[in-house]
Coordinates of N, CA and C in Angstrom, one line a residue:
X1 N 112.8 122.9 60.1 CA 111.5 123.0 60.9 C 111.4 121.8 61.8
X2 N 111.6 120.9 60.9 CA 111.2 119.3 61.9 C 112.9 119.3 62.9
X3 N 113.5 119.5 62.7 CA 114.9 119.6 63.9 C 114.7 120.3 64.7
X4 N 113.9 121.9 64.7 CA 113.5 122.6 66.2 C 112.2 122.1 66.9
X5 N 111.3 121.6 66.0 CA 110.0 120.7 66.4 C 110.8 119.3 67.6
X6 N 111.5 118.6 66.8 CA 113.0 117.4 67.5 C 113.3 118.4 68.9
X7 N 113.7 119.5 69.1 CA 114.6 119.6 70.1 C 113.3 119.9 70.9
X8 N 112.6 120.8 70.5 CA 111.9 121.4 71.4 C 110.5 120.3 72.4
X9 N 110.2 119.2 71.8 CA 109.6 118.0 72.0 C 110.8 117.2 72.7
X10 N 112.1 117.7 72.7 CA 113.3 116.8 73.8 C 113.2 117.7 74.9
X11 N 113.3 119.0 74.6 CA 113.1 119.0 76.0 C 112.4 119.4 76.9
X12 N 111.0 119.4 76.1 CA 110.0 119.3 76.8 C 109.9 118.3 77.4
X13 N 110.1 117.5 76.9 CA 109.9 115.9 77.7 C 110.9 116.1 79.0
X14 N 112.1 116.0 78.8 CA 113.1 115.9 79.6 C 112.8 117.0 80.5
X15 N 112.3 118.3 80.8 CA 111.8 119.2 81.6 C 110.9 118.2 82.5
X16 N 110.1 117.7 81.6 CA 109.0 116.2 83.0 C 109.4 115.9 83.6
X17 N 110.5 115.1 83.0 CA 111.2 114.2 83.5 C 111.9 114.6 84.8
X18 N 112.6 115.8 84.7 CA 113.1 116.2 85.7 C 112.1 116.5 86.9
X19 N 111.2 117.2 86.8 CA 110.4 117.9 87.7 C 108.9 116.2 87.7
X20 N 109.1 114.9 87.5 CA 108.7 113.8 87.7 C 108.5 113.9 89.3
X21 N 107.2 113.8 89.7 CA 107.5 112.8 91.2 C 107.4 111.7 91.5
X22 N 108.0 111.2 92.6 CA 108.3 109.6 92.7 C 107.5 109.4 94.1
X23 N 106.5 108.2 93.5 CA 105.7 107.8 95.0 C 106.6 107.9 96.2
X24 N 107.5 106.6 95.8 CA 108.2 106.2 97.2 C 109.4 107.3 97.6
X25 N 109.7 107.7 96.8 CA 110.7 108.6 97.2 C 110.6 109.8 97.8
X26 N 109.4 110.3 97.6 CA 108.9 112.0 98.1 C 107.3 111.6 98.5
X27 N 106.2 111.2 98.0 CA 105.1 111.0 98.7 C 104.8 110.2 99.6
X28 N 105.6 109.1 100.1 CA 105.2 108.2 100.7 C 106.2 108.8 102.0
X29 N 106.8 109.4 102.0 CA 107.6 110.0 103.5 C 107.1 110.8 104.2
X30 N 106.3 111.8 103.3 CA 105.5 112.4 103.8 C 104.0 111.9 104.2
X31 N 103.5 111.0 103.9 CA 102.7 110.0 104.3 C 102.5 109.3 106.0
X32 N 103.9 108.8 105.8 CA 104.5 108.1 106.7 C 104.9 109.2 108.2
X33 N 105.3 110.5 108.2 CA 105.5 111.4 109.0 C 104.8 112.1 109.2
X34 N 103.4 112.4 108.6 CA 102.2 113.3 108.7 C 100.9 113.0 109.1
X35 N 100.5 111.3 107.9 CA 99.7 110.7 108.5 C 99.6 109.2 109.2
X36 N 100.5 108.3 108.9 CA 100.6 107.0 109.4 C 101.0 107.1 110.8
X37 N 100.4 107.9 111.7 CA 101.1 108.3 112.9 C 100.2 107.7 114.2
X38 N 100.5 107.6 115.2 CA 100.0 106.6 116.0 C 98.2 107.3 116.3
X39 N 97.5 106.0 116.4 CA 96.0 106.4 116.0 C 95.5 107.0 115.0
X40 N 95.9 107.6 113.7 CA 95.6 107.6 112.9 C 95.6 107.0 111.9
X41 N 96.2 107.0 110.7 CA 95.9 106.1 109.5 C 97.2 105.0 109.8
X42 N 97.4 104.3 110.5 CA 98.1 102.8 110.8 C 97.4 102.1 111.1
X43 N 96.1 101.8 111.2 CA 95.4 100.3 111.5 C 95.2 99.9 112.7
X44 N 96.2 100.5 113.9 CA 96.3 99.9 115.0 C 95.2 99.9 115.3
X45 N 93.7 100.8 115.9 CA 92.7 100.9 116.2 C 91.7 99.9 115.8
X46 N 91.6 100.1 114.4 CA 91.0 98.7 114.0 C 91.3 97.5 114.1
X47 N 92.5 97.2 114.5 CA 93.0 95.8 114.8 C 92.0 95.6 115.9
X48 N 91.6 96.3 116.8 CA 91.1 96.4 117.9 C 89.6 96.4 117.7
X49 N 88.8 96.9 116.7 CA 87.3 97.0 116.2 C 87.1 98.3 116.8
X50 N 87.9 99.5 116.6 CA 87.6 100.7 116.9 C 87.7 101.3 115.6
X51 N 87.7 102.7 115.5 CA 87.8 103.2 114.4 C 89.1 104.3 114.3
X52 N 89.8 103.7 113.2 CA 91.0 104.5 112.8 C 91.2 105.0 111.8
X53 N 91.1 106.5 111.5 CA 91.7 107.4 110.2 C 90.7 106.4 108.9
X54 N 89.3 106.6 109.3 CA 88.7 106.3 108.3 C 88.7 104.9 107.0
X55 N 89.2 104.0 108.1 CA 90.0 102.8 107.4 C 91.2 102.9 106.6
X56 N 91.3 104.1 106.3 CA 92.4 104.5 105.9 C 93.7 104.1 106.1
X57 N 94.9 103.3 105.8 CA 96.0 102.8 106.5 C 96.8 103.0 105.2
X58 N 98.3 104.3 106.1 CA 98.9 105.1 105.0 C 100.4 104.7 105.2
X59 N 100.6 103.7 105.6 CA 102.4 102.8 105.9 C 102.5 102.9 104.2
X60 N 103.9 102.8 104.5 CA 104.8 102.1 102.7 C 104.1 100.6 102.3
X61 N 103.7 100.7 101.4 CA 103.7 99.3 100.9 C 102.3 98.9 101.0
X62 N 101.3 99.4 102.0 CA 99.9 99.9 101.8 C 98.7 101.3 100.9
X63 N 100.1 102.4 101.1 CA 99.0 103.6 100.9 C 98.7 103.8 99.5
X64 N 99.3 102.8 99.0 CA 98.9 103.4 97.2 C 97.5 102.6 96.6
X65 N 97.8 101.7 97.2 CA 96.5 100.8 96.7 C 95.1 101.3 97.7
X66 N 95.3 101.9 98.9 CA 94.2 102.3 99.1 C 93.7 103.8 98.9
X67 N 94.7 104.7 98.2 CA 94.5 105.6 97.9 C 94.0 106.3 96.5
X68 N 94.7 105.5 95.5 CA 94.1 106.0 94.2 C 93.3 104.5 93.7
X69 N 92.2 106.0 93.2 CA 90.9 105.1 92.2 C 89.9 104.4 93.6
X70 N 90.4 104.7 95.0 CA 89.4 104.2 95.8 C 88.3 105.4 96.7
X71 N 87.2 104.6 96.5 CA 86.2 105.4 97.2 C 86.0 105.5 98.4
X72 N 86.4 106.6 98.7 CA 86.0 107.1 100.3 C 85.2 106.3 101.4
X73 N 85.7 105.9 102.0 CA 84.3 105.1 103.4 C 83.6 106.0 104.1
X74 N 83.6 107.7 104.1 CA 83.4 108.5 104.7 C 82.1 109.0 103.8
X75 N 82.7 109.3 102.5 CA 82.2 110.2 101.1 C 82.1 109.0 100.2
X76 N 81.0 108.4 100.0 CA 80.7 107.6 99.0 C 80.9 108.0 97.2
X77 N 80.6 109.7 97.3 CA 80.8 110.2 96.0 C 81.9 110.6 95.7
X78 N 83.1 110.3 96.4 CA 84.2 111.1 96.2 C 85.6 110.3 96.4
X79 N 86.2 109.7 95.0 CA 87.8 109.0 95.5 C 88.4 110.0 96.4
X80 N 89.6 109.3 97.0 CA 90.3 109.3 97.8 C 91.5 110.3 96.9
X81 N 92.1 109.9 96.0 CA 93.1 110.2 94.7 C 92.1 109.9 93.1
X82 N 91.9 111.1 92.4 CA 91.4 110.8 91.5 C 92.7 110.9 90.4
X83 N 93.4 109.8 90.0 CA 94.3 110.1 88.7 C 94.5 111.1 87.9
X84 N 95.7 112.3 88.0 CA 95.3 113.2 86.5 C 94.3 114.1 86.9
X85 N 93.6 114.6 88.3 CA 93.1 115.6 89.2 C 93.0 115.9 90.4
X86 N 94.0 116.4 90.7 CA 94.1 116.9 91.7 C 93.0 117.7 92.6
X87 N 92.6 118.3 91.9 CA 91.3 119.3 92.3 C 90.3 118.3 92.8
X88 N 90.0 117.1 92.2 CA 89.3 116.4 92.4 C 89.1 114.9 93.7
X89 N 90.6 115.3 94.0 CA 91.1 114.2 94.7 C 90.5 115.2 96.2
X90 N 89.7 114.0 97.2 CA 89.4 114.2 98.5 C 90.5 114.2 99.4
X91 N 91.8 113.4 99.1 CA 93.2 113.8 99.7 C 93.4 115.1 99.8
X92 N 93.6 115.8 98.7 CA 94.0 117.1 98.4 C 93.2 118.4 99.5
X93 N 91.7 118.2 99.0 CA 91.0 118.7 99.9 C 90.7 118.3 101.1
X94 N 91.3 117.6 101.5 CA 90.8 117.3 103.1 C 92.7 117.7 103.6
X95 N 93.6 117.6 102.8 CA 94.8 118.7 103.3 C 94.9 120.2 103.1
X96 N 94.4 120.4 102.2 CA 93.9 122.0 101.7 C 92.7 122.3 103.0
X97 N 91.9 121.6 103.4 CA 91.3 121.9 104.7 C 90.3 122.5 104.2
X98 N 89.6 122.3 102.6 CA 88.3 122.4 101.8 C 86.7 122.7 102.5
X99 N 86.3 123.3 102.5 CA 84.6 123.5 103.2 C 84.4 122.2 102.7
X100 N 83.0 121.5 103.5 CA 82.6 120.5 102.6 C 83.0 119.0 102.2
X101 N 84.2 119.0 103.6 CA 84.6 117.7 103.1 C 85.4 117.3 104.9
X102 N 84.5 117.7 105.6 CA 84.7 117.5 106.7 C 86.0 117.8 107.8
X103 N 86.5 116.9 108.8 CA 87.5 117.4 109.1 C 88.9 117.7 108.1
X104 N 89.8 118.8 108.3 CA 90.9 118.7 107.6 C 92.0 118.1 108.2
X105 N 92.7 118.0 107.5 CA 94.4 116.7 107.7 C 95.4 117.1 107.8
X106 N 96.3 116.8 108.7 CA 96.6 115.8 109.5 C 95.5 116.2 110.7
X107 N 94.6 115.6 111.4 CA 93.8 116.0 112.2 C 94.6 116.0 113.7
X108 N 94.7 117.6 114.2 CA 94.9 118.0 115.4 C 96.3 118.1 115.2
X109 N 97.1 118.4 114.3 CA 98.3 118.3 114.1 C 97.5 119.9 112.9
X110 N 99.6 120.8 112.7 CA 99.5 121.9 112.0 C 99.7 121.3 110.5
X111 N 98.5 121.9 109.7 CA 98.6 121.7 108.1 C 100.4 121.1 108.0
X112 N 100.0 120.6 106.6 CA 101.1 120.2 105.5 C 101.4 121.4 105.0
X113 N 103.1 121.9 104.7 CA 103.3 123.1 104.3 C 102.8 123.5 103.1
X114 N 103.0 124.4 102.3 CA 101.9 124.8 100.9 C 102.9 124.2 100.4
X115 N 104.3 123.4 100.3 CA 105.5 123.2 99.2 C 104.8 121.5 99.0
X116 N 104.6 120.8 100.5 CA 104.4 119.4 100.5 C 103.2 119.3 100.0
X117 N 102.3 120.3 99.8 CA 100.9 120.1 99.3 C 100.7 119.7 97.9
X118 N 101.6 121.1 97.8 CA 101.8 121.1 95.9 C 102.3 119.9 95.1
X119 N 103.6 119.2 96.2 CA 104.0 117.9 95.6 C 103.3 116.7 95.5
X120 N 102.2 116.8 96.5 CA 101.1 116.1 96.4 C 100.1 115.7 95.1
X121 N 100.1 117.2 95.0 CA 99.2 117.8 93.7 C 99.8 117.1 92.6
X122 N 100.9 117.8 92.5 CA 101.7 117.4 91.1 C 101.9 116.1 90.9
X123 N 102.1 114.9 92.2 CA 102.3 113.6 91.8 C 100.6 112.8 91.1
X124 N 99.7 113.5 91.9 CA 98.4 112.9 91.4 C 98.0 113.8 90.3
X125 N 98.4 114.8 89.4 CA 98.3 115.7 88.2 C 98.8 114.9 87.1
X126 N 99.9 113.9 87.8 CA 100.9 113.3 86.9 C 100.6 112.1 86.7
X127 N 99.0 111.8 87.3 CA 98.8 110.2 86.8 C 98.3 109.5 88.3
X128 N 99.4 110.0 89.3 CA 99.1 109.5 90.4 C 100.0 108.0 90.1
X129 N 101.5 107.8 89.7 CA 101.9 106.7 89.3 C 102.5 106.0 90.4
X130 N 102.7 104.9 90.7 CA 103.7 104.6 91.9 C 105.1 104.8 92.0
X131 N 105.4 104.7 90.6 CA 107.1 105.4 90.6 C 106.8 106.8 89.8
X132 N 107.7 107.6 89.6 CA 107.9 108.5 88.8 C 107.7 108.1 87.3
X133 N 107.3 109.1 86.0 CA 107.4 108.5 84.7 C 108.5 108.3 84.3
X134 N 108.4 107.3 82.9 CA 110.2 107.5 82.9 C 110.6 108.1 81.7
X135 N 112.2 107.7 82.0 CA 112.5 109.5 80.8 C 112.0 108.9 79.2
X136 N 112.6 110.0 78.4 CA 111.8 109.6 77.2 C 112.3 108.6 76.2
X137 N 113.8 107.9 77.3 CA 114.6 107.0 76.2 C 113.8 106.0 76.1
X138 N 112.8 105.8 77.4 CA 111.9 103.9 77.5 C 110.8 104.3 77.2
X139 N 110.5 105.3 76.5 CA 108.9 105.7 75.9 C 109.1 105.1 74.6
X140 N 107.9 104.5 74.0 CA 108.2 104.0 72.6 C 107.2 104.8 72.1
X141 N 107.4 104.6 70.8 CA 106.9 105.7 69.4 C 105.4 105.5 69.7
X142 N 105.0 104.7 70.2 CA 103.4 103.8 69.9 C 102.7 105.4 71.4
X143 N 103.7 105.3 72.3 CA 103.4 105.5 73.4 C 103.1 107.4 73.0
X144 N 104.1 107.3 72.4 CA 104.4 109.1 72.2 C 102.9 109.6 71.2
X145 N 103.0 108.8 69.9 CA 101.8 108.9 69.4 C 100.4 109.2 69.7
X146 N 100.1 108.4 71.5 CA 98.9 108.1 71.9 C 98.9 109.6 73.0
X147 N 99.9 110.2 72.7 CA 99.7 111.3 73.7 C 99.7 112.6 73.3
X148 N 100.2 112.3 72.2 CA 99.7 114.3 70.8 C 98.5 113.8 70.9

């Protein structure tokens, strides 16, 4: 009993593991090609005291820290990326193009396809981490415990 409990807890994990997404490696390209595009979320505007992509500035190496766990400059009630909800995250719905949450994204450009959406979804379902999780060899017992 406890040896198919063993396998089937391996590979469930290792199923995560595979289907993990990785900020820099898949969200942040699509970031950088969709929205960090000239006049929108790159800053340049505001360098100027105009207004650009909502203060928002979505380059490598900036978009993570302004995106999860931060509150909207737009929508006071509403993070940007809420950790572990997607549904909840104003990213999501302002690229889903949501009633109620103003213009939709990439603005004046055609939607993000439903594949790059969902990857979106799935990296902020998954925690919203900066890298991918890791596999289950660098998980420790303490770690596994706190998650049954």
């Amino acid at each position: 009993m406890f040896s198919v409990c063993g396998v089937i807890l391996a590979w469930n994990l290792t199923a995560q593991a595979q289907e993990a997404v990785d900020f820099e490696t898949q969200i942040q390209p699509v970031l950088t090609t969709s929205c960090a595009v000239s006049g929108c979320h790159t800053g340049e505007t505001l360098a100027f005291g105009g207004f650009s992509g909502a203060g928002l500035i979505l380059f490598a190496g900036q978009s993570l820290e302004q995106l999860v766990g931060v509150v909207s400059k737009l929508d006071k009630d509403r993070l940007r990326v809420v950790p572990g909800n997607s549904a909840e995250s104003l990213l999501v719905q302002k690229l889903e193009r949501a009633d109620g949450v103003g213009s939709g994204m990439p603005l004046g450009s055609d939607p993000l396809t439903a594949e790059m959406i969902q990857l979106i979804k799935d990296w902020i379902d998954q925690g919203a981490l900066p890298d991918a999780p890791t596999a289950i060899g660098d998980v420790s017992w303490a770690e596994m415990k706190q998650a049954r």
